[in-house]
Structures are given as C-alpha cells and as structure tokens.
Amino acid sequence: MKKSLIYLPLAAMAFAACDNTQDLIFDDSAAERLEMGKSEAVEKLTADGGLWAMEYFSNSDERGYVMLCRFSKDGSVEVSVNHEWQTVPYQFNQETSLWEITSDNGTVLSFCSHNDLFHVFSDPFNITGPFAPTNPDRNDEDIDETGYGHSGDYEFQVMQCEDHNTMRLLGKKRSYNIWMHRLASDTDEKAFLDQVMTMTNGIFSNKFPKLFITDKESGEVFVAHSSRGIMNVYPEAGDSITQAREKHFITTADGIRFSSPFKVLRADGSEYEISEFAFTETGGLVSDEAEFSMPIKVGYVELLTSPAYNWTLMPGEGSDDFVELFDSFVAEHDAAYRSMRFRSLVFGYDSKTQKYSMTINEIGRHIMPTYYRQSSVNDGVLLFNISKTDANNNGLARLNKLPALEQLMDMFNDNEFTITTISELCPSELTLTSTENPELYFKLNLE
Amino acid sequence: MNFRKYIMLSVTAGFLAMASACSEDDLGPTIFPDVSDDADPTSYTYKFDTWINREYRDVYNLDFKYKMEDVEADMNYNLVPASYNNARDLCLLTKYLWFDAYKELAGVDFLKQYGPRILHLIGSAAINPSSGTEILGLAEGGLKVTLFKVNEMDLLNFNQLNEYYFRTMHHEFGHILHQTKSYPTDFNLLSTGRYDDGSWQNKAIGYVASLGFITPYASSQAREDFAETIANFVTRTDEAMELIKWMAAQGWSTGVEASDDPAQDADKPYYCRYYYADPQNPEDRTYFLSSVEKDPDYRPAVVGMNGEYLHSVAEVEAYLDKLAERYDIHSVEDEDTVDGLDLINQKQQIVRNWFKEQWKIDFDKLREIVQTRQRNFDIEALRAEIDAIPDPVIGE
C-alpha cells in the first residue's frame, strides 16, 4: 500500500502536463514585439505630417537646442535649425537626410545618414569658430575636442509614451532625455525657430546677469546666473562657490527645461528640485516649485533712475504723435548742424557731475549737448523733469537754436509715464506711455 | 525481479509516456515577421538599395551597410554616419576600383569566395585623442571591412581619394586575404626589431622608408607592413612610388645628437642633405630636405628648405642641381645599417610571390588594372547605373 503512494505524484505530473492553459507573460514572441515596437514608432513619428520639435542636449557643458524634424515614410527626414554651429551662425537652414527605426537596443530611432545640421553635435572634430569653448585658466585658449566634438547622440532609444503628441527619447550613448513634441503639419518652421530664438535671447541677458529665484516652499531666495544655457544657483546669503549648483537647460517655445531635474541646495543643506519653468504672459518664468524675479523688485522705472543703465531713443520708435514731434526735431537739428548730424537721444547718468542726464548723441568728436534731469518715481510713474538751464554749453546752444527741441523737452516734462516691457526678466526694451494720453508713447532701448 | 516489479515498472513507464505525449507537436505560426529582402519601393533610397542588392548582395553575398550601425563599430569612438551622397559615390567606386578590378583579373568567383561579407561605411575617422591617430579602415575576421572618413571624400581631388579611400580599401582587403591564407613568415623577419607600434605616427616617411617601410604606418606592425606593401604598390602612382623608393635610398639625420629615448627622436624632423654655411667650419652643417607622407595636396613629398613640396624624383634632382650652384651639398651618411630600398623591394617580391602562389593572381597585373581604373573612372557614368534602375511600382 505504502509503495503505491509514490505513483500519486507521477499521476499528477502526467495530467498536469496536459494543461496548456498557463498564462503567457507576453501575447507575442520577442521578434514580433520588436517588429511591433518598430511599426508603432514609425507610425507615431510620421503621423499628422510628421513634424516634431526636438529638444536636444549634446553634453553637460552647453545649452540645449530646439531642432525641428519632419519624418517622412520614405525614410527621409528634413531637419530645420537656427543654431550657432553653422557656417553662418543663427541662420535658418534645412537639410534632408535618412532616418530609420532599428531594434538593436529595444526600439531605436537612428539618424542614419549624415546631416550637417544635426550631426554637427556628434562629429568628433575640434570645435572651432566664434563660439568654440575656451579655457579661461589658460588665457582662454582653445580646448582641443578632437576625438570628441560636442559628443552628442544621434541614436536614441524610443521610450514608452502614451501621449500621441509627445515622444521621449533616450540618447543611446550619453543617456540624455530628449523630448519631442508634435507640431501641426503646416507650422512655419522658420517662424517657429525664430520665436524660440527670440525667447532664448529675451529671457536671459548678460545686461541683467543676476536674477533671483524664490523657493515657493521655504520662501528662500537664491541668486541665479544663466550664462549661455547653463544656470548657476546659490542661496542669496550663501557662498557662491561652495553652495552653487549648476545645470544646463534648453529654452523652448513654452519655457525652459533642465536636462534632468535641477537639485538646488538650500542654506540648511536640504534640496529642492526644479524640472522646468513655464513662461508667464509678461515674460517671466514660474514653476510649481519656484519663481524667477529681477533684482530690482519695485518696478522697471528704477531702471531709468539707475546709474548702471543708459537708454537710447531712436527715431521712429513711438506713437504717431511722438514720431511726428521727434522727426521734426531731428530734421531741424540736422539742417542746423550738417556736420554733426543727429544719431540718438540718450537718457543716462553723468558720472562727472553725478546727475541724471539727457544727451543728444551727434556724429563727431565734440562734447555732446547734455541736459541734466531730476527724474523721480511716484507710485510707479516716472517724471522726467529735464532742466532747460542746467545743461552744458553745447546743450544751451542747441536749445537756443532749435525750437523743436524745446517742444520735445516740454513733451517729456509735461507728461507722467508708466513703463511696460515685453520681458520682465530681460527688460532691455521699455515702452513709456503717457498716463494722461495713452495714445502718446515711445520706446527706449538699453545700450 | 518478480512479476509484481514488472507491473510497477510498466505502470511507471506508462505515466512518463503519457506526460511527454501530451505536449503538442503541431507547429504554430512563425515567430519571425515576414520581411521582404527586396528594397522597399516606397523608400527614398529605393534605387540605390536595389543597385546594392543587384551588384553586391546577389553577386557576392555581401551586405553593404551605408547607413551606419553603431553596433557594428567600436562604441569607444565618437563616430558619425556617412552622408548619403558620399556613401553612394564610395559604394560605386568600391565596386569599380576593387571588386571589378579583381573580377577583371581573377574572375567573379574569386571575390565570391574570398571577398568580405560586410562592407560598412562610417562618416568620420575613428580618432584616438591620446595619440592623435585616425583609423581609416578596419578588416575583421576575414569577413568585414569598414571604411571611415567618408564625409570628407572629395571627388575632385584624386590624391585625396587615393590617400584616404582607394589605398584603404586595398589595404583592408590585404588583411582579409592574409586572414584567410597566411603570408610567409619570412616577411616578418625582414624588419624584426624595427617595428614601433607606439610612435609610428610621429615618424617621417623618408626616415621609415630608409628603414625598409613603405609608409610610417607600415612600421607599426608586421601585418600592417604587409597590408601597406600591397595597398601602396597597387594604388600609388609611378611617380609617388619612385619618390618613396628614392627616399628609401637616402640617409636621414635629425642633425642633432640622438637622445636616450628613441620615441622622442621620432618627433624630430629628419633631413637627407646638408651644406656648410661656413666652409671653414666643418662642424657648422645646415641640414635640409625633409619629407612628408602627405602634403596639403595629399601627396608624398620631399620638402625643400623653404617649404617647397617636390613630388617626383625629377623635381628633387632639379631642385638639388639648382641649389648646387650656390652651395656645396652633401648627402647625409646612411648610418642605419639597413638598405631600405632593398628591403622594400624584397617585401614587394614576397607579396608578389604570395599572390601568385596562394591566389593565382599576377600582382603586377593587378596594379596595372587598378592604376588604369583609378586614372579613368567617370563618377557620372557610375551614378548613371543607379539612375537607370527602373522606378518602383507601388501598390501592386
């Protein structure tokens, strides 16, 4: 009886072997799934016109670049760029090359034939030209990148992303996250890239190198420097060397995005992460974690009463009434002073007299006519208060000879002006509008 | 064994048979997707792909990879793909100057049997940042040849084509051949002790020629010496070969005392002539006439005292004759105890015999065919072969 018990497991094994209902982990074979992944990637890339904005990072020492890629089903891709790594920097250019989806490392997008505009980030040559990296410790001598170049990827693993209009790629060698966002097929590539460049140039400027970031959670304020796409951040009261963290980022049409979450070090040693900032309507930057601001927090009018900045008024930049008045002054000036023609009107600060000034910038090497002003700010409104008597000799001479100049100065002095700008972080262009007559306005540009 | 045990064993065997018999024997559908081998008629590259299939795959069972696959390359290098147009042109030239040359000489079956199975094009050179050297070609396992630097190809510059591409393809095929049938070990013995794998790139062609090497790279290793001997003999023009052999017959000196480190001496320029600036002072020698493997026009050259590039023996002799009117010119004593010219000729003879005995190929005839083809290729006519491929029929 006991011996017969050994047959029970055998019997169980025999019948269990007939059970073919075991669940499979995958419905299809590995080869079929790879082919399916390739097909899905091709379909997604080429759908709806196949135009994508690629947010590309090549290495950790330079900013990211937006490039547009139009993928066609025939295996060609048209790449559009306006980056600086071309024969003519920042020029809009397009070039067609080949792409394919392979499966050598999961599903892989490969830009498999050389495209001068795209593979410039992967070519292993020494980087040359006006934007080539230099080493400040060795008198800014050229850094030899031969064998490396920008070290950028041109093959990317296609990562799973359910959103039909978004694709996440992972650089095959450098492992940077490269995001692609679908654009409408009829998007004007040049206009799109021009807009991104405008945002790139307009959001940060070496004229305003120091900005503030406020940590929303702790309220702590950090100093931020953003040089050529690399942000350097440290606590306002902290050490700019030991507590500084830096990260490269890309400016897109919607804001800025770091190559990976930026861990900012608080004064108490804790950290918080920022992945991206979105543009506000006024040209600011804000995220769920933090917010950018200018060092001058009370308003832009202070910029006009700051000794650090000179503002230029060029002919033709204002409302019709203003332009008419200004043009008549310029015509009168140039008729009276043919060898010292008018160039611009400059509002600045005269360090010799330590007074705010308005200077007529003329052609020639003489003392420029200058009028001193006692500009003031009340409730965010600017009063020019330009003196007609407190001026240098040339200034008084012009005033005596040019009635239109007196009319122009009266216009400045008789109005109060509010100040607006298109970018609150980089207000290099200001619009001054009369509070009494909103139809009267003019523009000032930072020198 | 009693009867009861027989019954038990039978029952056991029965269960085991049932267990195995229950598995299904019917084959399911293939797990591999049904993919056509033909070129995709909707593809941007349909005509080129069809031409490659017809001329390489169907004839030589060769996969011509012009779209770079990084898994086929060394991932330690930063490499980029070849541009489509350059890849197409080099693909055409490879067939015309290499495959068709051997076909003309040895018949189509030769390369069917011994040719590589994969040709892979890469746009950039494989640059080694530490040594500054560039890999222009690779041959692996007798099966795969990789050609680099395709994006720099200049069809209007024959010397550049010869330097970077024609010579490289014959060099790499030399490797493929000796990876299939070994070359005589006598070859290795000719320059034993003079190979320098570490600093060959710093040596001038004149200096290494006088040691018996056809190029500086030939002085790196014996097997590279062998492949260089093949490639240079086949692709170099008569003028260039004569000049290199002239260099091989000269004595060369840095003009300064040798240091203890031969690798450092390799960096110094070597000269083959000198004169006495002050005839009264025999110690005051002024050395001149150096050499470069490739001048700005990608040609081997002897370099005059004011940087003049002299590309033939006749030019060198005329230059020296003219200088002799002003100076008392002397040749540098050949003190290396090596007859470089004789060694180069011996190496060429070994290669000649090896081709004849192992491959039934006339090495001189091969050179003649390649030289003729190099001088006379018409890239437009070659491109027309691709253009002549009928347009695809889509939708049937």
PDB file of N, CA and C in Angstrom, chain A residues 306-310 346-359 367-373 390-392:
ATOM      1  N   SER A 306      18.601 104.422 -12.536  1.00  0.00           N
ATOM      2  CA  SER A 306      19.771 103.683 -12.062  1.00  0.00           C
ATOM      3  C   SER A 306      21.005 104.141 -12.825  1.00  0.00           C
ATOM      4  N   PRO A 307      22.086 104.466 -12.148  1.00  0.00           N
ATOM      5  CA  PRO A 307      23.306 104.901 -12.832  1.00  0.00           C
ATOM      6  C   PRO A 307      23.885 103.811 -13.727  1.00  0.00           C
ATOM      7  N   ALA A 308      23.443 102.561 -13.545  1.00  0.00           N
ATOM      8  CA  ALA A 308      24.074 101.456 -14.273  1.00  0.00           C
ATOM      9  C   ALA A 308      23.633 101.368 -15.729  1.00  0.00           C
ATOM     10  N   TYR A 309      22.550 102.034 -16.073  1.00  0.00           N
ATOM     11  CA  TYR A 309      21.989 101.816 -17.408  1.00  0.00           C
ATOM     12  C   TYR A 309      21.847 103.106 -18.207  1.00  0.00           C
ATOM     13  N   ASN A 310      22.149 103.035 -19.491  1.00  0.00           N
ATOM     14  CA  ASN A 310      21.888 104.116 -20.437  1.00  0.00           C
ATOM     15  C   ASN A 310      20.802 103.651 -21.400  1.00  0.00           C
ATOM     16  N   VAL A 346      19.990 109.990 -25.616  1.00  0.00           N
ATOM     17  CA  VAL A 346      20.376 109.011 -24.595  1.00  0.00           C
ATOM     18  C   VAL A 346      20.014 109.536 -23.215  1.00  0.00           C
ATOM     19  N   PHE A 347      19.278 108.691 -22.465  1.00  0.00           N
ATOM     20  CA  PHE A 347      18.966 109.002 -21.077  1.00  0.00           C
ATOM     21  C   PHE A 347      19.898 108.171 -20.204  1.00  0.00           C
ATOM     22  N   GLY A 348      20.730 108.871 -19.434  1.00  0.00           N
ATOM     23  CA  GLY A 348      21.707 108.125 -18.638  1.00  0.00           C
ATOM     24  C   GLY A 348      22.114 108.868 -17.398  1.00  0.00           C
ATOM     25  N   TYR A 349      23.331 108.619 -16.982  1.00  0.00           N
ATOM     26  CA  TYR A 349      23.839 109.197 -15.736  1.00  0.00           C
ATOM     27  C   TYR A 349      25.229 109.734 -16.024  1.00  0.00           C
ATOM     28  N   ASP A 350      25.456 111.018 -15.685  1.00  0.00           N
ATOM     29  CA  ASP A 350      26.750 111.637 -15.922  1.00  0.00           C
ATOM     30  C   ASP A 350      27.589 111.498 -14.648  1.00  0.00           C
ATOM     31  N   SER A 351      28.598 110.668 -14.719  1.00  0.00           N
ATOM     32  CA  SER A 351      29.378 110.370 -13.507  1.00  0.00           C
ATOM     33  C   SER A 351      30.208 111.579 -13.063  1.00  0.00           C
ATOM     34  N   LYS A 352      30.560 112.487 -14.013  1.00  0.00           N
ATOM     35  CA  LYS A 352      31.361 113.659 -13.623  1.00  0.00           C
ATOM     36  C   LYS A 352      30.546 114.594 -12.729  1.00  0.00           C
ATOM     37  N   THR A 353      29.348 114.897 -13.182  1.00  0.00           N
ATOM     38  CA  THR A 353      28.503 115.813 -12.391  1.00  0.00           C
ATOM     39  C   THR A 353      27.640 115.062 -11.391  1.00  0.00           C
ATOM     40  N   GLN A 354      27.621 113.726 -11.541  1.00  0.00           N
ATOM     41  CA  GLN A 354      26.788 112.872 -10.691  1.00  0.00           C
ATOM     42  C   GLN A 354      25.316 113.284 -10.766  1.00  0.00           C
ATOM     43  N   LYS A 355      24.886 113.533 -12.019  1.00  0.00           N
ATOM     44  CA  LYS A 355      23.488 113.885 -12.247  1.00  0.00           C
ATOM     45  C   LYS A 355      22.924 112.997 -13.348  1.00  0.00           C
ATOM     46  N   TYR A 356      21.612 112.786 -13.265  1.00  0.00           N
ATOM     47  CA  TYR A 356      20.948 112.099 -14.377  1.00  0.00           C
ATOM     48  C   TYR A 356      20.908 113.054 -15.559  1.00  0.00           C
ATOM     49  N   SER A 357      20.922 112.499 -16.750  1.00  0.00           N
ATOM     50  CA  SER A 357      21.110 113.378 -17.911  1.00  0.00           C
ATOM     51  C   SER A 357      20.265 112.925 -19.100  1.00  0.00           C
ATOM     52  N   MET A 358      20.132 113.858 -20.045  1.00  0.00           N
ATOM     53  CA  MET A 358      19.616 113.544 -21.377  1.00  0.00           C
ATOM     54  C   MET A 358      20.640 114.125 -22.357  1.00  0.00           C
ATOM     55  N   THR A 359      21.228 113.287 -23.191  1.00  0.00           N
ATOM     56  CA  THR A 359      22.294 113.713 -24.084  1.00  0.00           C
ATOM     57  C   THR A 359      21.879 113.528 -25.531  1.00  0.00           C
ATOM     58  N   ILE A 367      32.078 117.671 -27.503  1.00  0.00           N
ATOM     59  CA  ILE A 367      31.306 117.455 -26.275  1.00  0.00           C
ATOM     60  C   ILE A 367      29.826 117.431 -26.639  1.00  0.00           C
ATOM     61  N   MET A 368      29.178 116.342 -26.318  1.00  0.00           N
ATOM     62  CA  MET A 368      27.787 116.172 -26.727  1.00  0.00           C
ATOM     63  C   MET A 368      26.869 117.074 -25.883  1.00  0.00           C
ATOM     64  N   PRO A 369      25.870 117.681 -26.533  1.00  0.00           N
ATOM     65  CA  PRO A 369      24.918 118.519 -25.790  1.00  0.00           C
ATOM     66  C   PRO A 369      24.215 117.700 -24.708  1.00  0.00           C
ATOM     67  N   THR A 370      24.274 118.172 -23.474  1.00  0.00           N
ATOM     68  CA  THR A 370      23.716 117.401 -22.356  1.00  0.00           C
ATOM     69  C   THR A 370      22.858 118.288 -21.469  1.00  0.00           C
ATOM     70  N   TYR A 371      21.724 117.740 -21.050  1.00  0.00           N
ATOM     71  CA  TYR A 371      20.783 118.428 -20.161  1.00  0.00           C
ATOM     72  C   TYR A 371      20.610 117.539 -18.939  1.00  0.00           C
ATOM     73  N   TYR A 372      20.631 118.152 -17.800  1.00  0.00           N
ATOM     74  CA  TYR A 372      20.525 117.350 -16.587  1.00  0.00           C
ATOM     75  C   TYR A 372      19.069 117.258 -16.153  1.00  0.00           C
ATOM     76  N   ARG A 373      18.747 116.175 -15.509  1.00  0.00           N
ATOM     77  CA  ARG A 373      17.348 115.941 -15.143  1.00  0.00           C
ATOM     78  C   ARG A 373      17.283 115.448 -13.700  1.00  0.00           C
ATOM     79  N   ASP A 390      19.997 123.912 -16.630  1.00  0.00           N
ATOM     80  CA  ASP A 390      21.133 123.132 -16.112  1.00  0.00           C
ATOM     81  C   ASP A 390      21.615 122.206 -17.218  1.00  0.00           C
ATOM     82  N   ALA A 391      22.515 122.737 -18.032  1.00  0.00           N
ATOM     83  CA  ALA A 391      22.983 121.986 -19.206  1.00  0.00           C
ATOM     84  C   ALA A 391      24.391 122.452 -19.530  1.00  0.00           C
ATOM     85  N   ASN A 392      25.103 121.704 -20.368  1.00  0.00           N
ATOM     86  CA  ASN A 392      26.425 122.177 -20.771  1.00  0.00           C
ATOM     87  C   ASN A 392      26.260 123.211 -21.885  1.00  0.00           C
TER      88      ASN A 392
END
